[in-house]
């Protein structure tokens, strides 16, 4: 996820753009840049690091002009570097582009353009767009952009300025948001509403496969065939504070709701069901290296460690490779017995967790192959790993990890398919079915989020409880742990996740009418056993909140509260089942008046041991 901001008006563009990029920094902050037009000439300034670095660069070498576009980057293709920063230019330096999204067919387009003589200066997918527009340009910039986008597969929010037509900004959108704002003798473009709210509450939101031409006093929208489209101006009533969160009360809630799109982004450009293809550009593992792997060790902390627990089930089920999960802090100091045939998979949202970084160093010292599953491109753990798979979830601001977790599970699921196919333990047809099941998950996540009001009501019933027990079996057990962690960290309620079968070996002594018990009662071969656990809890007066599959009538006879999730295959059920637990923790915390996004004593990334 990246941030785009643009200005066209009667004042200097750069101050507006810098302020807009600052407000968009949550969308990405590994590099940034600005391009302006002055006296029909283009000027570009860009650098790695935070917006502050760009501001310093502009103080040393100012660029002027009353039209400009800016970008703050969340690297997906090409590491954070000055040459990979946006804006990107065409060969002649007469067209510049800023882009948020992923161009899936950028490699084939790049090859075709290079064959026509185009020279590239970056490793990004976005630069291909600048050269493609140059290739299509004859005498109309908007038509050239529309024509270029007809050749593109993927997602984009795009802004283009050019010396060819120096009085306008061309914008386009498919899959990534782009908003146009209308001030007094000035207009703005932005990736989100908050960044422009200070200047205007009159906006137009581009829809998918729309392009637009913005001048100082006019905006015209078209479809990709350049047929004019009428757009209505909307009035925004948000206050600036709530607007930062896209209208949500907290980043945590926003990021819970971002999960359908986040999982879509994780999958985008990496799977093709028709030929059972799964591919990660940056994995950097040859087939031979995969064949050598005779053991997998997941290592992580916190929520990411829970993702590793699900990974243990998936790798052993799909790839029949002995797999274990280690707390990073334990793994790094216990002299693990691993070797060059062990694959260590570090899971980390931030890519900066000190213990996980230490575990990576220990694994490398023992000559293991190390890959990381990470959400921050170019982070320390990503750089230290032999290969990396990025979750592409976009920045996660809330301390409680939500979309990072479901996108980690998505990556692990795909990795298990890759290993299963390579090891010959799953057939091509099985792989195709597994991929098709995954492709349905974003839509099923959206359906799961429709239960929000029901979950909020349950939270309001149990928010005063000072303890809670979360129980699950099989792949439901890691989700029980994750649900308990969510409740602990945002609401300060003592909650414990436990294997449901272990309840009789101790925790059942805790159960009374004051103990809500959340149970993952998902369909599968352990379902009948779970019903038995529910009866044991009810017999001792515990309040049972069951997470069950839609259509399950049996559960109605034994649970006090039921939260249904859509049917999916058992291996994918954790991705759906965790969402009600995230929402339950969130609404309990809100009801208890806790600081949801920055809970006491916690940090978003634990960069100390
Ligand atoms: C999860 O909600 C917590 N914020 C915490 O457990 C987190 O998962 C853990 O600190 C690991 O962080 P990482 O994924 O960035 O390595």
Coordinates of C-alpha atoms and ligand atoms in Angstrom, one line a residue:
X1 CA 0.0 0.0 0.0
X2 CA 1.4 3.5 -0.9
X3 CA 0.2 7.0 -0.6
X4 CA -0.4 9.5 -3.5
X5 CA -1.0 13.2 -3.1
X6 CA -1.3 15.9 -5.8
X7 CA -2.1 19.6 -6.1
X8 CA -3.1 21.9 -8.9
X9 CA -3.9 25.5 -8.2
X10 CA -2.5 29.1 -7.9
X11 CA 0.0 28.4 -5.0
X12 CA 3.2 26.5 -4.8
X13 CA 2.4 22.8 -5.0
X14 CA 5.3 21.4 -2.9
X15 CA 4.1 22.5 0.6
X16 CA 0.6 21.0 0.0
X17 CA 2.1 17.8 -1.3
X18 CA 4.5 17.4 1.6
X19 CA 1.7 18.0 4.1
X20 CA -0.5 15.5 2.3
X21 CA 2.3 12.8 2.2
X22 CA 2.8 13.3 5.9
X23 CA -0.8 12.4 6.5
X24 CA -0.4 9.4 4.2
X25 CA 2.8 8.1 5.8
X26 CA 0.8 5.4 7.6
X27 CA 0.3 3.9 4.1
X28 CA 4.0 3.4 3.5
X29 CA 7.2 5.1 4.6
X30 CA 10.2 3.4 3.0
X31 CA 10.8 6.2 0.4
X32 CA 9.1 9.2 -1.1
X33 CA 9.2 11.7 -3.9
X34 CA 7.6 14.7 -5.6
X35 CA 7.4 15.9 -9.2
X36 CA 6.3 19.4 -10.2
X37 CA 5.7 21.4 -13.5
X38 CA 7.1 24.9 -13.7
X39 CA 7.3 26.9 -16.9
X40 CA 6.3 23.7 -18.7
X41 CA 9.4 21.9 -17.4
X42 CA 9.3 18.8 -15.1
X43 CA 11.2 18.7 -11.9
X44 CA 11.6 15.5 -9.7
X45 CA 12.9 15.1 -6.2
X46 CA 12.9 11.7 -4.4
X47 CA 14.8 9.7 -1.8
X48 CA 14.7 6.7 0.6
X49 CA 13.4 7.0 4.1
X50 CA 10.7 9.0 5.8
X51 CA 9.1 12.1 4.4
X52 CA 11.5 14.2 6.6
X53 CA 14.3 13.1 4.4
X54 CA 12.4 14.4 1.3
X55 CA 11.8 17.7 3.1
X56 CA 15.5 18.1 3.8
X57 CA 16.3 17.3 0.2
X58 CA 13.8 19.9 -1.0
X59 CA 15.3 22.5 1.4
X60 CA 18.6 21.9 -0.2
X61 CA 17.3 21.7 -3.8
X62 CA 13.8 23.3 -4.0
X63 CA 11.5 22.6 -6.9
X64 CA 8.7 25.0 -7.8
X65 CA 5.5 25.0 -9.7
X66 CA 1.8 25.1 -9.1
X67 CA 1.1 21.6 -10.3
X68 CA 2.6 18.5 -8.7
X69 CA 2.3 14.9 -7.6
X70 CA 3.9 13.1 -4.7
X71 CA 4.2 9.6 -3.4
X72 CA 5.2 7.8 -0.2
X73 CA 6.1 4.2 -0.9
X74 CA 5.4 0.8 0.6
X75 CA 7.7 -1.3 -1.5
X76 CA 6.3 -4.4 -3.2
X77 CA 8.5 -4.7 -6.3
X78 CA 12.1 -3.5 -5.9
X79 CA 13.7 -2.8 -2.5
X80 CA 13.5 0.7 -0.9
X81 CA 16.1 2.8 -2.8
X82 CA 16.2 6.2 -4.5
X83 CA 16.0 4.8 -8.0
X84 CA 13.0 2.6 -6.9
X85 CA 11.2 5.6 -5.3
X86 CA 8.4 7.3 -7.1
X87 CA 7.8 9.4 -9.3
X88 CA 9.0 7.4 -12.2
X89 CA 9.8 8.9 -15.6
X90 CA 9.6 7.9 -19.2
X91 CA 12.8 7.8 -21.4
X92 CA 12.6 11.5 -22.3
X93 CA 11.8 12.6 -18.8
X94 CA 8.6 14.3 -20.1
X95 CA 6.1 12.1 -18.4
X96 CA 6.1 11.2 -14.6
X97 CA 3.9 8.7 -12.8
X98 CA 3.1 8.0 -9.2
X99 CA 1.3 4.7 -8.5
X100 CA -0.3 2.7 -5.7
X101 CA -1.0 -0.9 -6.5
X102 CA 0.6 -3.9 -8.2
X103 CA 1.0 -4.3 -12.0
X104 CA 0.9 -8.1 -12.2
X105 CA 2.1 -8.4 -15.9
X106 CA 4.8 -5.8 -15.5
X107 CA 7.6 -8.2 -16.4
X108 CA 6.1 -9.1 -19.8
X109 CA 5.3 -5.4 -20.5
X110 CA 8.9 -4.5 -19.5
X111 CA 10.3 -7.0 -21.9
X112 CA 8.1 -5.8 -24.8
X113 CA 9.1 -2.1 -24.1
X114 CA 12.7 -2.9 -23.8
X115 CA 12.6 -4.7 -27.1
X116 CA 11.3 -1.3 -28.5
X117 CA 14.2 0.5 -27.0
X118 CA 12.9 1.7 -23.7
X119 CA 15.6 2.0 -21.0
X120 CA 14.6 1.3 -17.4
X121 CA 16.3 2.8 -14.3
X122 CA 14.5 0.9 -11.6
X123 CA 13.3 -2.6 -10.6
X124 CA 9.7 -1.4 -10.0
X125 CA 6.5 -2.4 -11.8
X126 CA 5.5 1.3 -11.7
X127 CA 8.2 2.5 -14.1
X128 CA 6.8 0.2 -16.7
X129 CA 3.6 2.4 -16.7
X130 CA 5.7 5.6 -17.4
X131 CA 7.2 3.9 -20.5
X132 CA 4.0 2.4 -21.6
X133 CA 2.2 5.8 -21.5
X134 CA 5.2 7.2 -23.5
X135 CA 4.7 4.4 -26.0
X136 CA 1.0 5.1 -26.3
X137 CA 1.3 8.9 -26.4
X138 CA 0.5 10.7 -29.7
X139 CA -1.2 14.0 -29.0
X140 CA -3.5 13.3 -26.0
X141 CA -2.2 12.4 -22.5
X142 CA -5.5 11.1 -21.2
X143 CA -6.0 8.8 -24.2
X144 CA -2.4 7.6 -23.9
X145 CA -3.0 6.7 -20.2
X146 CA -6.3 5.0 -21.0
X147 CA -4.7 3.0 -23.8
X148 CA -1.8 2.0 -21.6
X149 CA -4.1 0.8 -18.8
X150 CA -6.0 -1.4 -21.2
X151 CA -2.7 -3.4 -21.5
X152 CA -2.2 -3.7 -17.8
X153 CA -3.3 -6.5 -15.4
X154 CA -3.3 -5.6 -11.7
X155 CA -4.3 -2.8 -9.4
X156 CA -3.6 0.9 -9.6
X157 CA -4.3 4.4 -8.3
X158 CA -2.3 6.5 -10.7
X159 CA -1.4 10.2 -11.2
X160 CA 0.4 11.4 -14.3
X161 CA 1.8 14.9 -15.2
X162 CA 3.7 15.7 -18.3
X163 CA 5.5 18.5 -20.2
X164 CA 3.4 17.5 -23.2
X165 CA 0.2 18.9 -21.5
X166 CA 1.5 21.0 -18.5
X167 CA -1.8 22.3 -17.2
X168 CA -3.4 19.1 -16.0
X169 CA -3.1 15.9 -13.9
X170 CA -4.3 12.7 -15.3
X171 CA -5.6 10.2 -12.7
X172 CA -6.8 6.6 -13.0
X173 CA -8.1 3.9 -10.6
X174 CA -8.5 0.2 -10.4
X175 CA -8.5 -1.6 -7.1
X176 CA -6.6 1.1 -5.1
X177 CA -8.4 4.2 -3.9
X178 CA -8.1 7.6 -5.5
X179 CA -10.0 10.7 -4.4
X180 CA -10.3 14.1 -6.1
X181 CA -10.9 17.2 -3.8
X182 CA -12.2 20.6 -4.9
X183 CA -11.0 23.7 -3.1
X184 CA -11.2 27.4 -4.1
X185 CA -9.2 27.8 -7.3
X186 CA -7.3 24.7 -6.5
X187 CA -7.8 20.9 -6.6
X188 CA -6.3 18.0 -4.9
X189 CA -5.8 14.2 -5.4
X190 CA -5.2 11.8 -2.6
X191 CA -5.1 8.1 -1.7
X192 CA -7.5 8.8 1.1
X193 CA -9.9 11.5 2.3
X194 CA -8.1 12.6 5.5
X195 CA -5.0 13.9 3.7
X196 CA -7.1 16.6 1.9
X197 CA -9.8 17.2 4.5
X198 CA -8.1 20.3 5.8
X199 CA -8.6 22.0 2.4
X200 CA -12.0 20.7 1.2
X201 CA -15.0 18.5 2.1
X202 CA -16.1 18.3 -1.6
X203 CA -14.7 15.2 -3.2
X204 CA -15.2 12.7 -6.0
X205 CA -14.1 9.1 -5.6
X206 CA -12.9 7.5 -8.8
X207 CA -14.3 4.0 -9.4
X208 CA -12.6 1.0 -10.9
X209 CA -11.4 1.4 -14.5
X210 CA -12.0 5.1 -14.6
X211 CA -9.6 7.7 -15.8
X212 CA -9.9 11.5 -15.2
X213 CA -8.5 14.8 -16.4
X214 CA -8.0 17.4 -13.6
X215 CA -7.3 21.1 -14.4
X216 CA -7.3 24.0 -11.9
X217 CA -11.0 24.4 -12.3
X218 CA -12.4 21.3 -13.9
X219 CA -12.5 17.5 -13.5
X220 CA -13.8 15.2 -16.2
X221 CA -14.1 11.4 -15.8
X222 CA -14.0 8.7 -18.5
X223 CA -14.0 5.0 -18.9
X224 CA -11.0 3.2 -20.4
X225 CA -12.6 3.6 -23.8
X226 CA -12.6 7.4 -23.2
X227 CA -16.3 7.6 -23.0
X228 CA -17.3 10.5 -20.6
X229 CA -18.8 9.5 -17.2
X230 CA -20.8 11.8 -15.0
X231 CA -19.6 11.8 -11.4
X232 CA -21.4 13.3 -8.4
X233 CA -19.5 15.5 -5.9
X234 CA -19.8 14.1 -2.3
X235 CA -19.7 16.2 0.8
X236 CA -17.6 14.7 3.6
X237 CA -18.8 15.2 7.2
X238 CA -15.9 13.5 9.0
X239 CA -13.9 15.3 11.6
X240 CA -10.1 15.2 10.9
X241 CA -9.4 12.9 13.9
X242 CA -11.8 10.2 12.8
X243 CA -10.8 10.7 9.2
X244 CA -7.2 9.5 9.9
X245 CA -8.8 6.1 10.4
X246 CA -10.9 6.2 7.3
X247 CA -14.0 6.8 9.4
X248 CA -13.3 3.9 11.8
X249 CA -13.0 4.6 15.5
X250 CA -9.7 2.9 15.7
X251 CA -6.9 1.6 13.4
X252 CA -7.5 -1.9 14.9
X253 CA -11.1 -1.9 13.6
X254 CA -10.1 -0.4 10.3
X255 CA -7.4 -3.1 9.9
X256 CA -9.9 -5.9 10.8
X257 CA -12.1 -4.6 8.0
X258 CA -9.2 -4.4 5.7
X259 CA -8.6 -8.1 5.9
X260 CA -10.6 -9.1 2.7
X261 CA -8.5 -6.7 0.6
X262 CA -5.3 -7.5 2.5
X263 CA -5.7 -11.2 1.7
X264 CA -6.6 -10.3 -1.9
X265 CA -3.3 -8.3 -2.1
X266 CA -1.4 -11.2 -0.6
X267 CA -2.7 -13.6 -3.3
X268 CA -2.6 -11.1 -6.2
X269 CA -0.2 -12.0 -8.9
X270 CA 1.0 -15.1 -7.1
X271 CA -1.6 -17.9 -7.9
X272 CA -3.2 -19.3 -11.0
X273 CA -5.7 -22.0 -10.2
X274 CA -6.1 -23.1 -13.8
X275 CA -2.6 -24.5 -13.9
X276 CA -2.3 -24.9 -10.1
X277 CA 0.5 -22.3 -10.1
X278 CA 1.8 -20.7 -6.9
X279 CA 4.8 -18.4 -7.3
X280 CA 6.6 -15.9 -5.0
X281 CA 9.1 -13.7 -6.9
X282 CA 11.2 -13.1 -3.8
X283 CA 11.2 -16.6 -2.2
X284 CA 14.6 -17.4 -3.7
X285 CA 14.4 -21.1 -3.1
X286 CA 15.2 -23.5 -6.0
X287 CA 13.4 -26.7 -6.6
X288 CA 16.5 -28.5 -5.6
X289 CA 16.7 -26.6 -2.3
X290 CA 13.1 -27.4 -1.6
X291 CA 13.6 -31.1 -2.3
X292 CA 16.5 -31.1 0.2
X293 CA 14.4 -29.8 3.0
X294 CA 13.7 -32.7 5.5
X295 CA 12.5 -30.6 8.4
X296 CA 10.8 -27.2 8.9
X297 CA 11.0 -25.0 11.9
X298 CA 8.7 -22.0 12.3
X299 CA 10.1 -19.4 14.6
X300 CA 8.3 -16.2 15.8
X301 CA 6.8 -14.3 18.7
X302 CA 3.3 -13.5 19.8
X303 CA 0.6 -13.5 17.1
X304 CA 3.2 -14.5 14.5
X305 CA 4.0 -17.6 16.6
X306 CA 0.3 -18.6 16.5
X307 CA 0.5 -18.4 12.7
X308 CA 3.5 -20.8 12.9
X309 CA 1.3 -23.2 14.9
X310 CA -1.2 -23.3 12.0
X311 CA 1.7 -23.7 9.6
X312 CA 2.8 -26.8 11.5
X313 CA -0.5 -28.5 10.7
X314 CA -0.5 -27.3 7.1
X315 CA 3.1 -28.3 6.3
X316 CA 2.7 -31.7 7.8
X317 CA -0.7 -32.2 6.1
X318 CA 0.2 -30.9 2.6
X319 CA 3.9 -31.7 2.4
X320 CA 4.4 -34.5 4.9
X321 CA 7.5 -32.7 6.2
X322 CA 8.2 -32.9 10.0
X323 CA 7.5 -29.5 11.2
X324 CA 7.7 -27.7 14.6
X325 CA 7.2 -24.2 16.0
X326 CA 9.6 -22.5 18.3
X327 CA 9.3 -19.3 20.3
X328 CA 12.1 -17.2 18.8
X329 CA 13.6 -16.3 22.2
X330 CA 13.8 -20.0 23.2
X331 CA 15.1 -21.1 19.8
X332 CA 17.9 -18.7 19.7
X333 CA 19.5 -19.7 23.0
X334 CA 18.9 -23.5 23.2
X335 CA 21.4 -24.6 20.7
X336 CA 18.8 -26.2 18.4
X337 CA 19.9 -29.3 16.4
X338 CA 19.4 -28.1 12.9
X339 CA 21.5 -28.3 9.7
X340 CA 21.6 -27.5 6.0
X341 CA 18.6 -29.6 5.3
X342 CA 16.4 -27.7 7.8
X343 CA 14.3 -24.9 6.6
X344 CA 13.7 -22.2 9.2
X345 CA 10.8 -19.9 8.5
X346 CA 10.7 -16.7 10.5
X347 CA 7.3 -15.1 10.7
X348 CA 7.1 -11.4 11.6
X349 CA 4.9 -8.5 10.7
X350 CA 7.4 -5.8 11.5
X351 CA 10.5 -7.6 10.4
X352 CA 12.3 -5.9 13.4
X353 CA 11.4 -8.2 16.4
X354 CA 14.7 -8.6 18.2
X355 CA 14.1 -12.2 19.3
X356 CA 13.0 -13.3 15.9
X357 CA 16.1 -11.6 14.3
X358 CA 18.2 -13.4 16.9
X359 CA 16.6 -16.7 15.9
X360 CA 17.4 -16.0 12.2
X361 CA 21.0 -15.4 13.1
X362 CA 21.2 -18.7 15.1
X363 CA 19.6 -20.6 12.2
X364 CA 22.1 -19.2 9.7
X365 CA 25.0 -20.0 12.1
X366 CA 23.8 -23.6 12.1
X367 CA 23.8 -23.5 8.2
X368 CA 20.0 -23.9 8.0
X369 CA 18.2 -22.3 5.0
X370 CA 16.2 -19.3 6.3
X371 CA 13.2 -17.6 4.7
X372 CA 11.0 -15.0 6.4
X373 CA 7.3 -14.2 6.0
X374 CA 7.2 -10.4 6.6
X375 CA 5.1 -7.4 6.0
X376 CA 7.8 -4.7 5.8
X377 CA 9.9 -4.7 2.6
X378 CA 13.6 -4.3 3.3
X379 CA 13.2 -4.8 7.1
X380 CA 16.1 -6.3 9.1
X381 CA 14.7 -9.8 9.2
X382 CA 13.8 -9.7 5.5
X383 CA 17.3 -8.6 4.7
X384 CA 18.9 -11.2 6.9
X385 CA 16.9 -14.1 5.4
X386 CA 18.0 -16.1 2.3
X387 CA 14.5 -15.6 0.9
X388 CA 11.4 -13.7 1.9
X389 CA 7.7 -13.7 1.1
X390 CA 6.0 -10.4 1.7
X391 CA 2.4 -10.5 3.0
X392 CA 1.6 -7.2 1.2
X393 CA -1.0 -6.4 3.9
X394 CA 0.0 -2.7 4.0
X395 CA 1.1 -0.9 7.1
X396 CA -0.5 -2.3 10.3
X397 CA -0.8 0.6 12.8
X398 CA -2.8 -0.9 15.6
X399 CA -0.6 -2.6 18.2
X400 CA -2.9 -5.7 18.1
X401 CA -2.0 -7.6 15.0
X402 CA -5.0 -8.6 12.8
X403 CA -4.6 -8.3 9.0
X404 CA -0.9 -9.3 9.4
X405 CA -2.0 -12.6 11.0
X406 CA -4.6 -13.6 8.3
X407 CA -2.2 -12.6 5.5
X408 CA 0.6 -14.7 7.3
X409 CA -1.8 -17.7 7.3
X410 CA -2.4 -17.1 3.6
X411 CA 1.3 -17.1 2.7
X412 CA 1.9 -20.2 4.9
X413 CA -1.0 -22.0 3.1
X414 CA 0.5 -21.2 -0.3
X415 CA 4.0 -22.2 0.8
X416 CA 2.6 -25.5 2.0
X417 CA 1.1 -26.0 -1.4
X418 CA 4.4 -25.2 -3.1
X419 CA 6.2 -27.7 -0.9
X420 CA 3.5 -30.3 -1.2
X421 CA 3.6 -30.1 -5.0
X422 CA 7.4 -30.2 -5.1
X423 CA 7.5 -33.2 -2.7
X424 CA 4.8 -34.9 -4.7
X425 CA 2.5 -35.3 -1.7
X426 CA -0.3 -33.3 -3.3
X427 CA -1.4 -33.7 -6.9
X428 CA -1.9 -31.0 -9.4
X429 CA -5.7 -31.4 -9.2
X430 CA -5.5 -31.2 -5.4
X431 CA -3.4 -28.1 -5.7
X432 CA -5.9 -26.5 -8.0
X433 CA -8.7 -27.2 -5.5
X434 CA -6.7 -25.8 -2.6
X435 CA -6.0 -22.6 -4.7
X436 CA -9.6 -22.2 -5.7
X437 CA -10.7 -22.6 -2.1
X438 CA -8.2 -19.8 -1.1
X439 CA -9.4 -17.5 -3.9
X440 CA -12.9 -17.6 -2.2
X441 CA -11.5 -16.5 1.1
X442 CA -11.6 -12.7 0.7
X443 CA -15.3 -12.9 -0.1
X444 CA -15.9 -15.2 2.9
X445 CA -14.0 -12.8 5.1
X446 CA -16.4 -10.0 4.0
X447 CA -19.3 -12.3 4.9
X448 CA -17.8 -13.0 8.3
X449 CA -17.5 -9.3 8.9
X450 CA -21.3 -9.0 8.4
X451 CA -21.6 -10.7 11.9
X452 CA -20.1 -7.6 13.5
X453 CA -23.3 -6.3 15.2
X454 CA -24.0 -9.8 16.7
X455 CA -20.4 -10.0 18.0
X456 CA -20.7 -6.5 19.5
X457 CA -23.8 -7.6 21.4
X458 CA -22.0 -10.6 22.8
X459 CA -19.1 -8.3 23.9
X460 CA -21.6 -6.1 25.7
X461 CA -22.8 -9.2 27.6
X462 CA -19.4 -10.4 28.8
X463 CA -17.2 -7.3 29.0
X464 CA -17.2 -7.2 32.8
X465 CA -15.7 -10.7 33.1
X466 CA -12.2 -10.7 34.5
X467 CA -11.2 -14.0 33.0
X468 CA -12.0 -16.0 29.9
X469 CA -11.1 -19.4 28.4
X470 CA -10.6 -20.0 24.7
X471 CA -10.7 -23.7 23.6
X472 CA -10.0 -25.3 20.3
X473 CA -8.9 -28.6 18.7
X474 CA -6.6 -29.2 15.7
X475 CA -6.2 -26.0 13.7
X476 CA -8.7 -24.4 16.1
X477 CA -6.2 -24.6 18.9
X478 CA -3.8 -21.9 17.5
X479 CA -6.9 -19.7 16.9
X480 CA -8.0 -20.2 20.5
X481 CA -4.5 -19.0 21.6
X482 CA -4.8 -16.0 19.2
X483 CA -8.2 -15.1 20.4
X484 CA -7.1 -15.1 24.0
X485 CA -4.0 -13.0 23.1
X486 CA -6.2 -10.4 21.4
X487 CA -8.4 -10.1 24.4
X488 CA -5.5 -9.9 26.8
X489 CA -3.6 -7.2 25.0
X490 CA -6.4 -4.8 24.1
X491 CA -8.8 -5.2 27.1
X492 CA -6.5 -6.4 29.9
X493 CA -8.8 -9.3 30.7
X494 CA -6.9 -12.4 31.7
X495 CA -7.7 -14.9 28.9
X496 CA -6.2 -18.3 28.3
X497 CA -6.1 -20.3 25.1
X498 CA -6.0 -24.1 25.6
X499 CA -6.4 -27.3 23.7
X500 CA -10.0 -28.3 24.3
X501 CA -9.0 -31.9 25.0
X502 CA -6.7 -30.6 27.8
X503 CA -9.5 -28.9 29.7
X504 CA -10.1 -32.0 31.8
X505 CA -6.5 -32.0 32.9
X506 CA -6.8 -28.8 34.9
X507 CA -8.5 -25.7 33.5
X508 CA -11.9 -27.2 34.1
X509 CA -11.4 -26.3 37.7
X510 CA -11.6 -22.6 36.7
X511 CA -15.1 -22.9 35.1
X512 CA -18.0 -21.3 36.8
X513 CA -20.8 -18.9 35.9
X514 CA -18.3 -16.0 35.8
X515 CA -16.1 -17.6 33.2
X516 CA -17.0 -17.1 29.5
X517 CA -15.7 -19.9 27.4
X518 CA -15.1 -19.3 23.7
X519 CA -15.0 -22.5 21.8
X520 CA -14.0 -23.1 18.2
X521 CA -16.7 -25.6 17.2
X522 CA -15.7 -25.9 13.5
X523 CA -16.8 -28.7 11.3
X524 CA -14.2 -31.5 11.0
X525 CA -13.3 -34.9 12.4
X526 CA -13.0 -33.5 15.9
X527 CA -16.5 -31.8 16.0
X528 CA -18.2 -34.4 18.1
X529 CA -15.3 -34.2 20.7
X530 CA -15.8 -30.4 20.8
X531 CA -19.5 -30.9 21.6
X532 CA -18.4 -33.1 24.5
X533 CA -16.2 -30.3 25.8
X534 CA -19.1 -27.8 25.5
X535 CA -21.3 -30.1 27.6
X536 CA -18.5 -30.3 30.2
X537 CA -18.4 -26.5 30.4
X538 CA -22.1 -26.1 30.5
X539 CA -22.4 -28.7 33.3
X540 CA -20.3 -26.4 35.4
X541 CA -22.2 -23.3 34.7
X542 CA -19.8 -21.8 32.2
X543 CA -21.1 -19.4 29.5
X544 CA -20.3 -21.0 26.1
X545 CA -19.7 -18.8 23.1
X546 CA -19.2 -21.0 20.1
X547 CA -17.6 -20.1 16.7
X548 CA -19.4 -22.5 14.4
X549 CA -19.9 -23.1 10.6
X550 CA -23.1 -21.7 8.9
X551 CA -25.8 -24.2 8.8
X552 CA -24.8 -26.0 12.0
X553 CA -28.0 -26.7 13.8
X554 CA -26.6 -29.0 16.4
X555 CA -24.6 -26.3 18.1
X556 CA -27.8 -24.5 18.9
X557 CA -28.7 -27.2 21.4
X558 CA -25.6 -26.6 23.5
X559 CA -24.1 -23.2 23.1
X560 CA -25.3 -20.0 24.9
X561 CA -24.1 -17.8 22.1
X562 CA -23.1 -18.7 18.5
X563 CA -21.1 -16.8 16.0
X564 CA -21.4 -18.4 12.6
X565 CA -18.7 -18.2 9.9
X566 CA -19.0 -19.2 6.3
X567 CA -18.2 -22.8 5.3
X568 CA -14.6 -23.3 3.9
X569 CA -12.2 -26.1 3.8
X570 CA -10.7 -27.2 7.1
X571 CA -7.2 -25.9 6.3
X572 CA -8.5 -22.5 5.6
X573 CA -10.9 -22.3 8.5
X574 CA -8.4 -20.5 10.8
X575 CA -8.4 -17.5 8.5
X576 CA -12.1 -17.0 8.9
X577 CA -12.5 -18.2 12.5
X578 CA -10.0 -15.6 13.9
X579 CA -12.1 -12.6 12.7
X580 CA -15.0 -13.0 15.2
X581 CA -12.4 -13.3 18.0
X582 CA -10.6 -10.1 16.8
X583 CA -14.0 -8.2 16.8
X584 CA -14.9 -9.7 20.2
X585 CA -11.7 -8.5 21.8
X586 CA -12.1 -5.1 20.1
X587 CA -15.6 -4.5 21.3
X588 CA -14.9 -5.7 24.9
X589 CA -11.9 -3.4 25.0
X590 CA -14.0 -0.4 23.8
X591 CA -16.7 -1.2 26.3
X592 CA -14.0 -1.3 29.0
X593 CA -12.7 2.0 27.9
X594 CA -9.2 0.8 27.0
X595 CA -6.8 2.5 24.6
X596 CA -7.4 0.0 21.8
X597 CA -4.7 1.1 19.3
X598 CA -2.0 1.7 21.9
X599 CA -2.6 -0.7 24.8
X600 CA -0.7 0.0 28.0
X601 CA 2.8 -1.5 28.3
X602 CA 2.8 -2.7 24.6
X603 CA 4.7 -1.6 21.5
X604 CA 3.9 -2.4 17.9
X605 CA 7.3 -3.9 17.4
X606 CA 9.4 -5.3 20.2
X607 CA 12.9 -4.4 19.0
X608 CA 14.5 -5.2 22.3
X609 CA 15.1 -8.6 23.9
Ligands
LIG1 C1 0.2 -9.3 18.4 O1 -1.1 -8.7 18.5 C2 1.2 -8.5 19.3 N1 1.2 -7.1 18.9 C3 2.5 -9.2 19.4 O2 2.3 -10.5 19.9 C4 3.2 -9.4 18.0 O3 2.6 -10.4 17.2 C5 4.7 -9.9 18.3 O4 5.3 -8.9 19.0 C6 5.5 -10.2 17.1 O5 5.6 -9.1 16.3 P1 6.1 -9.3 14.7 O6 5.1 -10.1 14.0 O7 6.2 -7.9 14.2 O8 7.5 -10.0 14.8

